[in-house]
Amino acid sequence: MFRDDGRFACALDALERGDFAGAEEALTALLEGEDAAERRAFILNKRGVARIGLERRKQAAADFTAALDARPAYAPALTNLGNLSLDAGDAAAAIARYEAAIAADPQYAIAHLNLGVAYKRAGRIADGVRAWRTAQRLKGRASAASSWRPPRRR
């Protein structure tokens, strides 16, 4: 899988360390010649995250939109566009993006969590609590699944 590629691992590591310029540069290099739609969407979305860290929100929005062009209904890109709307004070637009992300991937816990925040800002407290509970339930499932390990062989 492409995520095992050393260049990609370095780009993600830079992003996690907060080296947004390094991550942007590495992700841009990975995009060159990449034709697979799923990979392009993933890389564009991550580069958009790096660009948010660089305070370049318009370029980030363009990356998230390009990710959706490559892979329509890509939940992470929809969620990130929702985040930009929420940051701009447009809770209604954010809610629409988060709901679209959840429709695309009902198991995407981050979209449920952020939807809860947007609902709260819109004064829809009960809806927000429901969204947060769903996020918590999904996160719990993911943690349980990722912590499972097969028995050790001796």
Short mmCIF file of C-alpha atoms in Angstrom, two decimals:
data_model
loop_
_atom_site.label_atom_id
_atom_site.label_comp_id
_atom_site.label_asym_id
_atom_site.label_seq_id
_atom_site.Cartn_x
_atom_site.Cartn_y
_atom_site.Cartn_z
CA MET A 1 0.00 0.00 0.00
CA PHE A 2 1.20 3.50 -0.78
CA ARG A 3 1.06 4.52 2.88
CA ASP A 4 3.96 2.16 3.48
CA ASP A 5 6.10 4.13 1.00
CA GLY A 6 8.99 5.71 2.90
CA ARG A 7 8.45 9.11 1.27
CA PHE A 8 4.85 9.09 2.36
CA ALA A 9 5.78 8.07 5.91
CA CYS A 10 8.25 10.98 6.05
CA ALA A 11 5.56 13.41 4.86
CA LEU A 12 3.12 12.20 7.52
CA ASP A 13 5.82 12.34 10.17
CA ALA A 14 6.56 15.96 9.23
CA LEU A 15 2.86 16.75 9.48
CA GLU A 16 2.59 15.15 12.92
CA ARG A 17 5.68 17.04 14.14
CA GLY A 18 4.16 20.33 13.02
CA ASP A 19 6.68 20.80 10.22
CA PHE A 20 3.94 22.02 7.90
CA ALA A 21 6.30 23.43 5.27
CA GLY A 22 8.22 20.16 5.09
CA ALA A 23 4.99 18.18 4.92
CA GLU A 24 3.62 20.41 2.16
CA GLU A 25 6.81 20.02 0.13
CA ALA A 26 6.89 16.24 0.56
CA LEU A 27 3.19 15.83 -0.23
CA THR A 28 3.50 18.02 -3.32
CA ALA A 29 6.35 15.82 -4.52
CA LEU A 30 4.22 12.72 -3.95
CA LEU A 31 1.44 14.19 -6.10
CA GLU A 32 3.72 14.51 -9.12
CA GLY A 33 2.87 11.70 -11.48
CA GLU A 34 0.28 10.16 -9.14
CA ASP A 35 -2.70 9.05 -11.21
CA ALA A 36 -4.60 6.80 -8.79
CA ALA A 37 -7.69 8.71 -7.65
CA GLU A 38 -7.72 7.26 -4.12
CA ARG A 39 -4.08 8.13 -3.55
CA ARG A 40 -4.47 11.63 -5.01
CA ALA A 41 -7.46 12.31 -2.75
CA PHE A 42 -5.57 11.14 0.33
CA ILE A 43 -2.43 13.14 -0.48
CA LEU A 44 -4.35 16.28 -1.44
CA ASN A 45 -6.32 16.10 1.79
CA LYS A 46 -3.15 15.78 3.86
CA ARG A 47 -1.51 18.64 1.96
CA GLY A 48 -4.58 20.74 2.73
CA VAL A 49 -4.08 19.99 6.41
CA ALA A 50 -0.45 21.10 6.12
CA ARG A 51 -1.57 24.31 4.42
CA ILE A 52 -3.99 25.05 7.25
CA GLY A 53 -1.00 24.78 9.57
CA LEU A 54 0.74 27.33 7.34
CA GLU A 55 -2.30 29.65 7.62
CA ARG A 56 -3.02 29.29 3.89
CA ARG A 57 -6.72 28.47 4.11
CA LYS A 58 -7.61 29.27 0.48
CA GLN A 59 -4.98 26.85 -0.78
CA ALA A 60 -6.14 24.29 1.79
CA ALA A 61 -9.74 24.66 0.58
CA ALA A 62 -8.53 24.19 -3.01
CA ASP A 63 -6.73 20.98 -1.96
CA PHE A 64 -9.81 19.63 -0.20
CA THR A 65 -11.94 20.45 -3.25
CA ALA A 66 -9.38 18.79 -5.55
CA ALA A 67 -9.48 15.72 -3.29
CA LEU A 68 -13.24 15.61 -3.84
CA ASP A 69 -12.70 15.94 -7.59
CA ALA A 70 -10.42 12.91 -7.43
CA ARG A 71 -12.71 10.94 -5.14
CA PRO A 72 -16.24 12.33 -4.77
CA ALA A 73 -17.76 12.02 -1.30
CA TYR A 74 -14.33 11.60 0.37
CA ALA A 75 -15.27 11.98 4.04
CA PRO A 76 -11.97 13.47 5.31
CA ALA A 77 -12.02 16.24 2.68
CA LEU A 78 -15.70 16.97 3.33
CA THR A 79 -14.96 17.16 7.05
CA ASN A 80 -12.02 19.51 6.51
CA LEU A 81 -14.16 21.80 4.34
CA GLY A 82 -16.68 21.75 7.18
CA ASN A 83 -13.92 22.74 9.58
CA LEU A 84 -13.03 25.72 7.40
CA SER A 85 -16.70 26.77 7.33
CA LEU A 86 -16.97 26.42 11.09
CA ASP A 87 -13.78 28.45 11.59
CA ALA A 88 -15.30 31.15 9.37
CA GLY A 89 -18.39 31.24 11.59
CA ASP A 90 -20.74 29.52 9.15
CA ALA A 91 -22.23 26.74 11.27
CA ALA A 92 -24.95 25.95 8.71
CA ALA A 93 -22.40 25.30 5.94
CA ALA A 94 -20.27 23.28 8.36
CA ILE A 95 -23.26 21.14 9.35
CA ALA A 96 -24.02 20.46 5.68
CA ARG A 97 -20.41 19.35 5.05
CA TYR A 98 -20.27 17.15 8.15
CA GLU A 99 -23.60 15.54 7.28
CA ALA A 100 -22.31 14.86 3.75
CA ALA A 101 -19.17 13.29 5.23
CA ILE A 102 -21.29 11.06 7.48
CA ALA A 103 -23.50 10.07 4.54
CA ALA A 104 -20.32 9.10 2.65
CA ASP A 105 -18.83 7.20 5.61
CA PRO A 106 -21.14 6.64 8.59
CA GLN A 107 -18.20 5.20 10.59
CA TYR A 108 -16.07 8.37 10.30
CA ALA A 109 -16.03 9.38 13.97
CA ILE A 110 -14.32 12.74 13.40
CA ALA A 111 -17.23 13.95 11.27
CA HIS A 112 -19.69 13.02 14.04
CA LEU A 113 -17.55 14.80 16.64
CA ASN A 114 -17.24 17.97 14.58
CA LEU A 115 -20.94 17.84 13.71
CA GLY A 116 -21.63 17.93 17.44
CA VAL A 117 -19.55 21.09 17.78
CA ALA A 118 -21.34 22.72 14.84
CA TYR A 119 -24.74 21.78 16.24
CA LYS A 120 -23.77 23.32 19.58
CA ARG A 121 -22.72 26.56 17.88
CA ALA A 122 -26.04 26.58 16.03
CA GLY A 123 -27.89 26.22 19.35
CA ARG A 124 -28.95 22.63 18.65
CA ILE A 125 -27.65 21.20 21.91
CA ALA A 126 -29.62 17.92 21.90
CA ASP A 127 -28.46 17.16 18.34
CA GLY A 128 -24.92 18.01 19.38
CA VAL A 129 -25.02 15.60 22.31
CA ARG A 130 -26.33 12.83 20.04
CA ALA A 131 -23.55 13.45 17.52
CA TRP A 132 -20.91 13.42 20.28
CA ARG A 133 -22.27 10.16 21.67
CA THR A 134 -22.12 8.60 18.23
CA ALA A 135 -18.52 9.80 17.83
CA GLN A 136 -17.62 8.37 21.22
CA ARG A 137 -19.22 5.02 20.38
CA LEU A 138 -17.43 4.84 17.02
CA LYS A 139 -14.10 5.85 18.55
CA GLY A 140 -14.52 3.16 21.19
CA ARG A 141 -15.07 0.54 18.50
CA ALA A 142 -12.03 1.70 16.57
CA SER A 143 -9.87 1.61 19.70
CA ALA A 144 -11.06 -1.87 20.60
CA ALA A 145 -10.44 -3.13 17.08
CA SER A 146 -6.99 -1.56 16.82
CA SER A 147 -5.92 -2.85 20.22
CA TRP A 148 -6.81 -6.46 19.43
CA ARG A 149 -3.78 -8.59 18.82
CA PRO A 150 -3.57 -12.23 17.84
CA PRO A 151 -2.14 -14.59 20.45
CA ARG A 152 1.62 -14.76 20.50
CA ARG A 153 3.27 -17.86 19.18
CA ARG A 154 6.11 -19.26 21.22
#
